PDB file of C-alpha atoms and ligand atoms in Angstrom:
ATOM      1  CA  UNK A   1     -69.964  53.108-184.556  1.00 72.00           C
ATOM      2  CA  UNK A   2     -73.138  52.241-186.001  1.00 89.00           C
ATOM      3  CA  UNK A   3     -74.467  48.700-184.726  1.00 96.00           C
ATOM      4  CA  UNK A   4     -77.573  46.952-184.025  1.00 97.00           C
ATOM      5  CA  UNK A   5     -78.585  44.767-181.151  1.00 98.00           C
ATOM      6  CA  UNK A   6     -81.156  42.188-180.979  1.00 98.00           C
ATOM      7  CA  UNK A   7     -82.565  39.617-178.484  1.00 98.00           C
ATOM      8  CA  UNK A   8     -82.203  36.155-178.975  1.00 98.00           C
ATOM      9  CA  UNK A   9     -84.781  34.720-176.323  1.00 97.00           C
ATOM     10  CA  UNK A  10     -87.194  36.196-174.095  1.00 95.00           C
ATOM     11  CA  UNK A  11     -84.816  36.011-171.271  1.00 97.00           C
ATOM     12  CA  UNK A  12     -81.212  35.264-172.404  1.00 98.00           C
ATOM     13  CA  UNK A  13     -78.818  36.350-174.609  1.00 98.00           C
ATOM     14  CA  UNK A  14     -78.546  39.231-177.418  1.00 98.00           C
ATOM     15  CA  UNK A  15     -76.584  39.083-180.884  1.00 98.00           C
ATOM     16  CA  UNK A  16     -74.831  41.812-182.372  1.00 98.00           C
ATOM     17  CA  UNK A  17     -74.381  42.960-185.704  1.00 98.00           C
ATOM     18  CA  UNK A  18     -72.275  46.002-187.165  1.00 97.00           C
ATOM     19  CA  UNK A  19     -68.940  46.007-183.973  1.00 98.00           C
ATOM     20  CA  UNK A  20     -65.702  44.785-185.092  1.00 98.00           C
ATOM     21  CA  UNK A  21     -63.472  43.700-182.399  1.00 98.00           C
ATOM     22  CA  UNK A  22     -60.400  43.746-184.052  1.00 98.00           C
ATOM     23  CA  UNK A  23     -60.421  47.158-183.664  1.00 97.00           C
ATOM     24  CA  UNK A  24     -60.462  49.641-180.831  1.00 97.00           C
ATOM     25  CA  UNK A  25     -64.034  50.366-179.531  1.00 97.00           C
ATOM     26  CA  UNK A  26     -64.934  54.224-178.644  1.00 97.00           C
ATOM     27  CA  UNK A  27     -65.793  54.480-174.829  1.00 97.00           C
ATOM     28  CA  UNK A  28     -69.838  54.895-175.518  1.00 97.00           C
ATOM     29  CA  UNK A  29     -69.620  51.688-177.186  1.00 97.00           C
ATOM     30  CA  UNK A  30     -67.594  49.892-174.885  1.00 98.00           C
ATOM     31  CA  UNK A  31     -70.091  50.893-172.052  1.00 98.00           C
ATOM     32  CA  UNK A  32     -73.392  49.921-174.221  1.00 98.00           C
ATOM     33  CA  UNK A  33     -71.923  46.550-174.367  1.00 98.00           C
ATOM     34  CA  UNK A  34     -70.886  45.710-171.397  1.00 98.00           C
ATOM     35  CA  UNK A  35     -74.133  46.753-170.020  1.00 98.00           C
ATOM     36  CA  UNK A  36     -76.172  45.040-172.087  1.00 98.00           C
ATOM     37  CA  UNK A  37     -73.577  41.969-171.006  1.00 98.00           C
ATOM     38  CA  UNK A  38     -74.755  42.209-167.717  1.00 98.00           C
ATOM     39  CA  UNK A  39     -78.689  42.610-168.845  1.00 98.00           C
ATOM     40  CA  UNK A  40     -78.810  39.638-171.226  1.00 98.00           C
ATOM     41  CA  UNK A  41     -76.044  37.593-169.653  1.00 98.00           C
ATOM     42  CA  UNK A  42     -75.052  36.061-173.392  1.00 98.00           C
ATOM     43  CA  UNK A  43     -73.486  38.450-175.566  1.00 98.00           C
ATOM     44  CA  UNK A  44     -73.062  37.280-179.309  1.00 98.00           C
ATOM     45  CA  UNK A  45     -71.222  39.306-181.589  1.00 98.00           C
ATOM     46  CA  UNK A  46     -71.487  37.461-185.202  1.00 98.00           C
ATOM     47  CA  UNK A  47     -68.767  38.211-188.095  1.00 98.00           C
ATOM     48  CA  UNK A  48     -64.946  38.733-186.059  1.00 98.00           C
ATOM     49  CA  UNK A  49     -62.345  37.444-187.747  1.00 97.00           C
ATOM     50  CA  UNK A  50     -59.845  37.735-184.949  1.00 98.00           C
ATOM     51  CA  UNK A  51     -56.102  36.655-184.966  1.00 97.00           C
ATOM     52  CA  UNK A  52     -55.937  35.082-181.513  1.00 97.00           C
ATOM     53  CA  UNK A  53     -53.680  38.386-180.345  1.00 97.00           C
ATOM     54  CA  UNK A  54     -56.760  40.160-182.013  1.00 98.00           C
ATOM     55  CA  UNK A  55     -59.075  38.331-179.581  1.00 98.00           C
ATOM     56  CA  UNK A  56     -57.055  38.955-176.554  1.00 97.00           C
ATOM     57  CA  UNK A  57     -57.277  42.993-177.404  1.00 97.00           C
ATOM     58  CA  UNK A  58     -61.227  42.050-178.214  1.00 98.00           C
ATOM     59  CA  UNK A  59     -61.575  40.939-174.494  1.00 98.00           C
ATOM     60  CA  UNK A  60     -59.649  43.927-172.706  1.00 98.00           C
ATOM     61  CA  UNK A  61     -62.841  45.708-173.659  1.00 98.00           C
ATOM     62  CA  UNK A  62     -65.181  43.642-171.121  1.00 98.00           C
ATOM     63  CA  UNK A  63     -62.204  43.205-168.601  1.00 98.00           C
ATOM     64  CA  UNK A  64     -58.935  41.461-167.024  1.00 98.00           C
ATOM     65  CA  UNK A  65     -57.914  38.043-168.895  1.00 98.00           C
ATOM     66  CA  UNK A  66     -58.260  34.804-166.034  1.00 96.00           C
ATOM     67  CA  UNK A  67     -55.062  32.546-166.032  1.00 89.00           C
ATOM     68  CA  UNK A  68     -56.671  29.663-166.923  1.00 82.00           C
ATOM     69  CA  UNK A  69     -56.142  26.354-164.499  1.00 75.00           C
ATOM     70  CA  UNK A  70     -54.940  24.055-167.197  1.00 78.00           C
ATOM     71  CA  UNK A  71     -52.321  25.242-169.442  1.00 82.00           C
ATOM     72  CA  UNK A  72     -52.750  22.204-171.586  1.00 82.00           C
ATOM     73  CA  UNK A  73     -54.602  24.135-174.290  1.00 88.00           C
ATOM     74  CA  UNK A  74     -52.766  27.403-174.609  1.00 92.00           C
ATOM     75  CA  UNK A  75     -51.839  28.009-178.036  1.00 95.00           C
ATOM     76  CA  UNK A  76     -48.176  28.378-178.408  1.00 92.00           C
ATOM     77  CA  UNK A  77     -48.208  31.498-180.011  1.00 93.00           C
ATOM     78  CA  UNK A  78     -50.659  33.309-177.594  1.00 95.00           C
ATOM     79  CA  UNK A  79     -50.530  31.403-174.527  1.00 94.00           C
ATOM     80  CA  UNK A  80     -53.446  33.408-172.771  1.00 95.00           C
ATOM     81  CA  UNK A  81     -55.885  31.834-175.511  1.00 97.00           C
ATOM     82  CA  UNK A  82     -56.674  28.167-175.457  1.00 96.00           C
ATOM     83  CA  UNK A  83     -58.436  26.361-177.577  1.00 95.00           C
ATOM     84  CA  UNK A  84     -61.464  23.746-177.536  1.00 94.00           C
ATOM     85  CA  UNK A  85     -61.137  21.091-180.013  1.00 93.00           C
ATOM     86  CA  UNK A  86     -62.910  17.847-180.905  1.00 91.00           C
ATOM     87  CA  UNK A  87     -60.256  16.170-181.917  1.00 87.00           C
ATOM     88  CA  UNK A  88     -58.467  15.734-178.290  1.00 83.00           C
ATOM     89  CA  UNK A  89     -58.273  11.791-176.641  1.00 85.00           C
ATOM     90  CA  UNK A  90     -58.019  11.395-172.656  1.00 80.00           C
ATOM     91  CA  UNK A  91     -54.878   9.272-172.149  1.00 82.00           C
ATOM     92  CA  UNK A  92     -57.091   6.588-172.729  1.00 84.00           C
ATOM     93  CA  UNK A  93     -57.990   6.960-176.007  1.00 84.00           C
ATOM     94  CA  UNK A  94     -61.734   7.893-175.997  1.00 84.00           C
ATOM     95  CA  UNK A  95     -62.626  11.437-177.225  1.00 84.00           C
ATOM     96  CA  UNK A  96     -62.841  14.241-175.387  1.00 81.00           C
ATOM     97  CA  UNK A  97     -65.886  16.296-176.051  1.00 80.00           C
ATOM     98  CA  UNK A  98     -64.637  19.489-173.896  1.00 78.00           C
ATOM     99  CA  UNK A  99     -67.684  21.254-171.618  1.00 81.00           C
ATOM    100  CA  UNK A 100     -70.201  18.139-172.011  1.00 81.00           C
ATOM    101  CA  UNK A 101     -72.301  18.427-168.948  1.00 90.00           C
ATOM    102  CA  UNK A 102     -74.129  21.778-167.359  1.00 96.00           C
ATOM    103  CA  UNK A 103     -71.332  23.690-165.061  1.00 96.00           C
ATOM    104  CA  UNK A 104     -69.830  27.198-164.694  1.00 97.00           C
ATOM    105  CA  UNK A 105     -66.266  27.313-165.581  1.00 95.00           C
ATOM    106  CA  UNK A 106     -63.626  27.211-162.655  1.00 94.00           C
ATOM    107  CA  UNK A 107     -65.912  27.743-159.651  1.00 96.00           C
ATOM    108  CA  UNK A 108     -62.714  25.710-157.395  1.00 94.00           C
ATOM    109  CA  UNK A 109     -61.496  29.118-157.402  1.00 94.00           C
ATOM    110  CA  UNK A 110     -61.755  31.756-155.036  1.00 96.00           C
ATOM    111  CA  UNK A 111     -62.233  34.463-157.216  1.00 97.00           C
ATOM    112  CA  UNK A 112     -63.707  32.146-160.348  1.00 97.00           C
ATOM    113  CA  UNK A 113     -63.977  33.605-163.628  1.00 98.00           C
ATOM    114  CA  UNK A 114     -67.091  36.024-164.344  1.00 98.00           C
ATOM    115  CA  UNK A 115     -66.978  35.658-168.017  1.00 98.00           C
ATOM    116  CA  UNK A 116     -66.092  32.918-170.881  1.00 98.00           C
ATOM    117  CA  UNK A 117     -65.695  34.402-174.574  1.00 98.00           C
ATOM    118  CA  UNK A 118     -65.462  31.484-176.925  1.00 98.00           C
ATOM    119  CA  UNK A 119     -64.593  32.619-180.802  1.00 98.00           C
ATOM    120  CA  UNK A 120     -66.003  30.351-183.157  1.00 98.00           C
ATOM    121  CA  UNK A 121     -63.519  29.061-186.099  1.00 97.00           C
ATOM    122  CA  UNK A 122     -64.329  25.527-187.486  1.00 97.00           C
ATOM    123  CA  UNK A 123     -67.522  24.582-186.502  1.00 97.00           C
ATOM    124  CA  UNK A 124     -69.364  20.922-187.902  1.00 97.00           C
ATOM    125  CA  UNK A 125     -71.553  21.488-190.158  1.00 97.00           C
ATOM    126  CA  UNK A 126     -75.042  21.227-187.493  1.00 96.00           C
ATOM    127  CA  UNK A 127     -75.331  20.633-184.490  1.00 95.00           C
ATOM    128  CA  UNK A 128     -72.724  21.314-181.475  1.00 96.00           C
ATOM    129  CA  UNK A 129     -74.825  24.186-179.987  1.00 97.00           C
ATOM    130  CA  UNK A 130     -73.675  25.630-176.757  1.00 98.00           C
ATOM    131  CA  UNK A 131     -76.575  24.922-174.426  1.00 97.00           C
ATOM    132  CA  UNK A 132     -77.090  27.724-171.172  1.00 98.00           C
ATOM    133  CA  UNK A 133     -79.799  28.399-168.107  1.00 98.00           C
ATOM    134  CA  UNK A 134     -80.160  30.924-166.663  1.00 98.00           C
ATOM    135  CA  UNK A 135     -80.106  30.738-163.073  1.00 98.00           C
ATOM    136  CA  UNK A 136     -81.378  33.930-162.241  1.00 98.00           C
ATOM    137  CA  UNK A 137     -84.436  33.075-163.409  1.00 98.00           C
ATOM    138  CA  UNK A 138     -84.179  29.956-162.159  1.00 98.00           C
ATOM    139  CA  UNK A 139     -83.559  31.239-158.559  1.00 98.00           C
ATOM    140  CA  UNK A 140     -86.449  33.743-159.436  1.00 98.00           C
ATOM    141  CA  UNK A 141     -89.151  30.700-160.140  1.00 98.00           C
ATOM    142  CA  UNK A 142     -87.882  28.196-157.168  1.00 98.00           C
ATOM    143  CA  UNK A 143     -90.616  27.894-154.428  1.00 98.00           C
ATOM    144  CA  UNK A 144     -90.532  30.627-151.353  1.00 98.00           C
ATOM    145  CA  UNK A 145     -89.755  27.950-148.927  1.00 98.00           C
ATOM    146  CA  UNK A 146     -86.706  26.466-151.509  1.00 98.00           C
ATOM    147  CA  UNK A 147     -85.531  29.764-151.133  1.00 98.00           C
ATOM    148  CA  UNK A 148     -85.475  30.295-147.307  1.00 98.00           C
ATOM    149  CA  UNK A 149     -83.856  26.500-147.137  1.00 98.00           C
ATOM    150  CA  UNK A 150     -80.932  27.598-149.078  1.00 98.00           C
ATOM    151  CA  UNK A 151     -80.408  31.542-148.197  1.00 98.00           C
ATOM    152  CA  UNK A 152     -76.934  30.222-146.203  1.00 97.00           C
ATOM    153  CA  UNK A 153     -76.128  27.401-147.774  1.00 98.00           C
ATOM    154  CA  UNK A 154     -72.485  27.056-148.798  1.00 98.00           C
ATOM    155  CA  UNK A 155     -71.103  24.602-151.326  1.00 97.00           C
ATOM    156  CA  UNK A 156     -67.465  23.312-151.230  1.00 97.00           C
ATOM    157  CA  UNK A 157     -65.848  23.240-154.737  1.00 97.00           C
ATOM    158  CA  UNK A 158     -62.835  21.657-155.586  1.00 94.00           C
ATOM    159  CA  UNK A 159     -60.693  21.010-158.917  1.00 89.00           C
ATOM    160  CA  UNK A 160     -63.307  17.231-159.786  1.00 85.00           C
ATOM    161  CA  UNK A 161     -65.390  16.274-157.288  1.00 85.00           C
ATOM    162  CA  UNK A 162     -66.187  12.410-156.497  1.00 85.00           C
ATOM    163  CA  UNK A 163     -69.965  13.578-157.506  1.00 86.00           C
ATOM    164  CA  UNK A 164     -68.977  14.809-160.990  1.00 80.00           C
ATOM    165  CA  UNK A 165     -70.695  12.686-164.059  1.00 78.00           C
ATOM    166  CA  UNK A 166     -67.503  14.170-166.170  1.00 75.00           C
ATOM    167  CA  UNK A 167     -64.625  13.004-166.056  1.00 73.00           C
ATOM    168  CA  UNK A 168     -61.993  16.362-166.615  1.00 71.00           C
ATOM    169  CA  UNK A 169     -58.658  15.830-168.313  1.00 71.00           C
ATOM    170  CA  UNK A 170     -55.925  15.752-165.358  1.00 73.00           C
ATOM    171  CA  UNK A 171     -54.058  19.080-164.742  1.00 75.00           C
ATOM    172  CA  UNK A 172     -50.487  19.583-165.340  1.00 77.00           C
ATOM    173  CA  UNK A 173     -47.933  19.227-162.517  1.00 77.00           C
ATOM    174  CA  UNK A 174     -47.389  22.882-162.523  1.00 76.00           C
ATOM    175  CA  UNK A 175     -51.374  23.437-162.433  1.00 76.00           C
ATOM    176  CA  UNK A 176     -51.873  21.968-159.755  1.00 78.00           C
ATOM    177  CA  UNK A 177     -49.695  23.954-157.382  1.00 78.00           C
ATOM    178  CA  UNK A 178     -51.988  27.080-158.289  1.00 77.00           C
ATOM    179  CA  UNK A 179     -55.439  25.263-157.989  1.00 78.00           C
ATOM    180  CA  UNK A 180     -56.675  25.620-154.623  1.00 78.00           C
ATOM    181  CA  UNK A 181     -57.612  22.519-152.496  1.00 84.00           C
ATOM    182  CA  UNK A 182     -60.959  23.452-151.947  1.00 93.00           C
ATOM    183  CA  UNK A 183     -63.241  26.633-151.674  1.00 96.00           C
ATOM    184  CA  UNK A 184     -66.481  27.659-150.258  1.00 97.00           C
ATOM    185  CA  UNK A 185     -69.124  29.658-152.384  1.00 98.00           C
ATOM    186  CA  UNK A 186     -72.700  30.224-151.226  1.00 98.00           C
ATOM    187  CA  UNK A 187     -75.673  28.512-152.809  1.00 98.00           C
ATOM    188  CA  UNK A 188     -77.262  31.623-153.711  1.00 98.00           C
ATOM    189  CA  UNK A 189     -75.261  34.277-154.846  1.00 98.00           C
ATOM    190  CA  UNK A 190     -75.521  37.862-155.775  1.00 98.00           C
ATOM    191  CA  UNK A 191     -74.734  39.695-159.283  1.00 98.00           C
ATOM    192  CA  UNK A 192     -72.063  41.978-158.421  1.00 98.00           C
ATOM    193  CA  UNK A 193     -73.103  44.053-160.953  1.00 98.00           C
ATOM    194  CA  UNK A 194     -77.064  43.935-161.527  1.00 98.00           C
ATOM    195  CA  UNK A 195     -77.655  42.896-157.975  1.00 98.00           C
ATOM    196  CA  UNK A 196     -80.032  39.866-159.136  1.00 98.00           C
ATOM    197  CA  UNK A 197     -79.994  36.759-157.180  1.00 98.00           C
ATOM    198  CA  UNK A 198     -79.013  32.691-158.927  1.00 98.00           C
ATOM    199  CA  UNK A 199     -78.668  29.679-157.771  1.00 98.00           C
ATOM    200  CA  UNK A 200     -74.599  28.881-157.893  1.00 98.00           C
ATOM    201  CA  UNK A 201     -73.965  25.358-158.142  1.00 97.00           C
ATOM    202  CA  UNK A 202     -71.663  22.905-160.642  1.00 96.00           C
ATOM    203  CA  UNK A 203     -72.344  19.541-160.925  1.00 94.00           C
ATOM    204  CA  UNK A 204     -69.043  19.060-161.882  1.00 93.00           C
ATOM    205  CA  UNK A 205     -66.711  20.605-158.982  1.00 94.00           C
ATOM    206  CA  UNK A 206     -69.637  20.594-156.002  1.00 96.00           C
ATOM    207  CA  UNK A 207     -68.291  18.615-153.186  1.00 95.00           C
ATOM    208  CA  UNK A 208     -70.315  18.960-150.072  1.00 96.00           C
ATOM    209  CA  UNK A 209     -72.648  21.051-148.626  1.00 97.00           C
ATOM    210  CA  UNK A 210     -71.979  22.685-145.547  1.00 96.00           C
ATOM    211  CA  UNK A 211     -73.220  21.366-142.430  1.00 96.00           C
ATOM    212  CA  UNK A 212     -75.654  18.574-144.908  1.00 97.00           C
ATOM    213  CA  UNK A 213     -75.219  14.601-144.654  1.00 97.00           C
ATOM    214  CA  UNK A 214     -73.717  13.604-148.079  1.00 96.00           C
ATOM    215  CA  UNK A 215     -77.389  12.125-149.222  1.00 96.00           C
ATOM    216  CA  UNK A 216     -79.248  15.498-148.068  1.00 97.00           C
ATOM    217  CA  UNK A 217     -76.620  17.519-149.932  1.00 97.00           C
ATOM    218  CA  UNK A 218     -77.171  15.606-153.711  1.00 96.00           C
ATOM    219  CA  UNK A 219     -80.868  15.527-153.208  1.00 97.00           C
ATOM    220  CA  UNK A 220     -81.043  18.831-153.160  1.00 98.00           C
ATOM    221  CA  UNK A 221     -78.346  19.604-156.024  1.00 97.00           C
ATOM    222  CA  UNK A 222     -80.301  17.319-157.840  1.00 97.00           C
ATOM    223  CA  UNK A 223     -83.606  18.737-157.485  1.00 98.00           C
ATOM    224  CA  UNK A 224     -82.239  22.615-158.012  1.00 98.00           C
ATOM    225  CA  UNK A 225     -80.274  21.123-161.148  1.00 97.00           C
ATOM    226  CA  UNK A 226     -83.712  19.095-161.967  1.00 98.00           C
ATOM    227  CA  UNK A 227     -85.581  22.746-161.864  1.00 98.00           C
ATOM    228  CA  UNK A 228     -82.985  25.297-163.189  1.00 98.00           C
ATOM    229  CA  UNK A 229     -82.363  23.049-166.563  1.00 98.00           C
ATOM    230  CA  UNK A 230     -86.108  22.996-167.808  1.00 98.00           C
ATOM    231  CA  UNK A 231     -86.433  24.262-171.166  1.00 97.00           C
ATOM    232  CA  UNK A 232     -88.016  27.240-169.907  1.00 98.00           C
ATOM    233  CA  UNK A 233     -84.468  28.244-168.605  1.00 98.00           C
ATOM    234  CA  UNK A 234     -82.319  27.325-171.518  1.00 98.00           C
ATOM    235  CA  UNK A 235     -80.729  29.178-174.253  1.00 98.00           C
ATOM    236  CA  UNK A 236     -79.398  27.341-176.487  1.00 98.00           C
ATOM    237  CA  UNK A 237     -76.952  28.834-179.070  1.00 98.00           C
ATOM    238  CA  UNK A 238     -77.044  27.379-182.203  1.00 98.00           C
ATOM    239  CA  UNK A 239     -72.853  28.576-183.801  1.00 98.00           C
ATOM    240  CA  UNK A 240     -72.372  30.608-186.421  1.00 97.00           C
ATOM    241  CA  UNK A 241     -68.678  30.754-188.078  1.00 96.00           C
ATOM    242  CA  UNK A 242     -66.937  34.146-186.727  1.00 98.00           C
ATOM    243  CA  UNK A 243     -69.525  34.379-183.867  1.00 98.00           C
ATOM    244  CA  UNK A 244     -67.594  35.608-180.798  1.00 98.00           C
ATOM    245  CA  UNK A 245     -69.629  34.860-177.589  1.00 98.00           C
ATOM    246  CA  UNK A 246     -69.396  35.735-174.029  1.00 98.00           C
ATOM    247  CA  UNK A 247     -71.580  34.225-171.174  1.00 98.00           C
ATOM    248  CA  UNK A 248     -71.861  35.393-167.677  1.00 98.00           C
ATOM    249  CA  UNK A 249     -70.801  32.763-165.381  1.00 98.00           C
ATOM    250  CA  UNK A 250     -72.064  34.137-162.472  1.00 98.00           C
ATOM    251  CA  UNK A 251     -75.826  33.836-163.213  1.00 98.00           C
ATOM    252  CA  UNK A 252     -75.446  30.922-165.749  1.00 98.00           C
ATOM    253  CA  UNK A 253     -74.715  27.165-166.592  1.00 98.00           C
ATOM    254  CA  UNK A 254     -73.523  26.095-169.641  1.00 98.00           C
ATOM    255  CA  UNK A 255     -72.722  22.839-171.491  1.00 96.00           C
ATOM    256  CA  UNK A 256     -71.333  21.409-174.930  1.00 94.00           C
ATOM    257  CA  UNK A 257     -73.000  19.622-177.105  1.00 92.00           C
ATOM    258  CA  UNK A 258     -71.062  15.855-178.547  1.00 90.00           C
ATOM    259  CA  UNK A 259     -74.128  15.517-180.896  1.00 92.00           C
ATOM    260  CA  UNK A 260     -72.289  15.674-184.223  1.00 92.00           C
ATOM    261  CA  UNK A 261     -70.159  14.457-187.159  1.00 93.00           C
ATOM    262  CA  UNK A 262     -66.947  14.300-184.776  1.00 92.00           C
ATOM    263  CA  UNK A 263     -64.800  13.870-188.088  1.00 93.00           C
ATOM    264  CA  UNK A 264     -65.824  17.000-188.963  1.00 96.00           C
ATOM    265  CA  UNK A 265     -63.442  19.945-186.787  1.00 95.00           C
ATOM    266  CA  UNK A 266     -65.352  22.074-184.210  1.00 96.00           C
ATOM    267  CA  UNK A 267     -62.405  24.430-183.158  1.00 97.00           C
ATOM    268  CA  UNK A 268     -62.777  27.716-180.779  1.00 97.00           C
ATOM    269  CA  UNK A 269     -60.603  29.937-178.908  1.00 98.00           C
ATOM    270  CA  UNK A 270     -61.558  30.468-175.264  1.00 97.00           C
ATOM    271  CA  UNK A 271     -60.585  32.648-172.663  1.00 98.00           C
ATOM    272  CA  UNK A 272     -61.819  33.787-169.995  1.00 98.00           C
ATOM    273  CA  UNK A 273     -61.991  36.968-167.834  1.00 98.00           C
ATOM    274  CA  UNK A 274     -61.669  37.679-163.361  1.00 98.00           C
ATOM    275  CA  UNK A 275     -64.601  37.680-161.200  1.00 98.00           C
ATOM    276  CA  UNK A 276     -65.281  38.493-157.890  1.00 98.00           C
ATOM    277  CA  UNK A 277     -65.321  36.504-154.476  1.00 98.00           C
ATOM    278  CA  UNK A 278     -68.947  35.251-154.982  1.00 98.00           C
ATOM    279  CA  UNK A 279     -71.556  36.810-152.415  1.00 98.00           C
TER     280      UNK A 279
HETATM  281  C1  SIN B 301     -67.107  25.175-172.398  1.00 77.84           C
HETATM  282  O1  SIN B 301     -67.690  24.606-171.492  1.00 77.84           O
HETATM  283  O2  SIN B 301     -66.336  26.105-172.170  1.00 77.84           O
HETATM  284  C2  SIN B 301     -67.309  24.694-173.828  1.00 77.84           C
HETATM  285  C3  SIN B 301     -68.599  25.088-174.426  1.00 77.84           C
HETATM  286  C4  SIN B 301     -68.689  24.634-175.852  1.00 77.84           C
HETATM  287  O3  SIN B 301     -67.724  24.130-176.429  1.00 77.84           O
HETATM  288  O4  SIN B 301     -69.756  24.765-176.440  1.00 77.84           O
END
């Protein structure tokens, strides 16, 4: 198959021109990607047009399909795709902007996710990027005595914690019998597959810190959320229509972007794919 890759920063992300995913990929292919995956963290391939069943065969390539936590946003018709739509209300009425606020998806679980593949197909007309750091490098640039303060830290996630800025739409009854309580994941954590170091933290489900007084433990969220979000970090993907994109959520943070026309329909498929027990 005959396909060019490109870089997108100096440190994150590549695009992708010339693979279509709605068709089987030969096994030198499937390998070049995946690797480069793991090197660049944000893989963008522009131009699928991909049914949702399409999708699902898309994503086999890079690995096993997560059960998502909230079944809320399945699509009917292919239940292991969800979607992310602007045009949702909490129960109270206001909008629901999903993914506002840096996180990695569905770190409450003990095994979370180590990849999200959004599939772009109604975006607004600007803005509504997808905003990332990269907290490898993050880890990489933190002071030598940061580091030795928070080799053995462990963080306690759990489905919202009383912390979180972001308020997440409740989970069904039947979700939350399969969410665990709580779970611990160290501070620092290990790639499982390049071996690189990040910082592994979520603003959104971080509860505690082991063995930290509640004040000791945000201080120092906040000021390793403070330094891994600097610009230097961040790639920032700006959407093209058809652009299928999968992010690393072991070595990254992401968040949404609310900052456009909302009666204009941003509409993606999402789904993500197992990870380890971070280390
Ligand atoms: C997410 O957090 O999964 C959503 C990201 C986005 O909609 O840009």
């Amino acid at each position: 198959m005959a396909y060019d890759i490109s870089p997108l920063s100096d440190h994150t992300g590549v695009e992708v021109h010339g693979v279509d995913l709605s068709k089987p990929l030969d096994n030198e292919t499937r390998t070049r990607l995946n690797q480069v995956f793991v090197d660049a963290s944000v893989l963008v391939i522009r131009d699928q047009k991909l049914t949702a069943d399409q999708l699902l065969a898309g994503v086999r390539n890079f690995g096993e399909v997560f059960p998502q936590h909230n079944t809320k946003f399945a699509l009917p018709e292919c239940p292991q795709i969800h979607y992310l739509s602007n045009q949702d209300r909490y129960p109270d009425g206001t909008r629901y902007i999903p993914g506002a606020g840096y996180h990695t998806d569905h770190s409450n679980a003990a095994e979370p996710p180590k990849a999200t593949v959004l599939l772009a197909i109604e975006l607004p007309d600007s803005g509504g990027d997808t905003q990332y750091v990269n907290m490898q490098r993050a880890y990489e640039k933190l002071p030598a005595a940061t580091k030795q303060r928070i080799a053995k830290l462990m963080g306690t996630h759990v489905y919202q914690s009383k912390h979180s800025a972001r308020k997440l739409m409740g989970l069904t009854d039947e979700a939350k019998k399969k969410v665990p309580d709580a779970v611990q994941h160290p501070l620092v954590r290990t790639h499982p597959e390049s071996g690189r170091k990040s910082i592994y933290l979520n603003p959104i489900r971080i509860e505690e810190i082991e063995g930290l007084e509640e004040a000791g433990a945000l201080d120092l969220l906040n000021e390793l959320l403070q330094h891994a979000t600097q610009e230097k970090f961040q790639y920032r993907h700006s959407w093209q229509p058809g652009d299928f994109v999968m992010w690393d959520n072991r070595c990254l943070l992401h968040k949404a972007n609310g900052d456009y026309d909302h009666a204009q329909m941003r509409y993606l498929y999402r789904v993500m794919l197992k990870g380890d027990r971070p280390v």
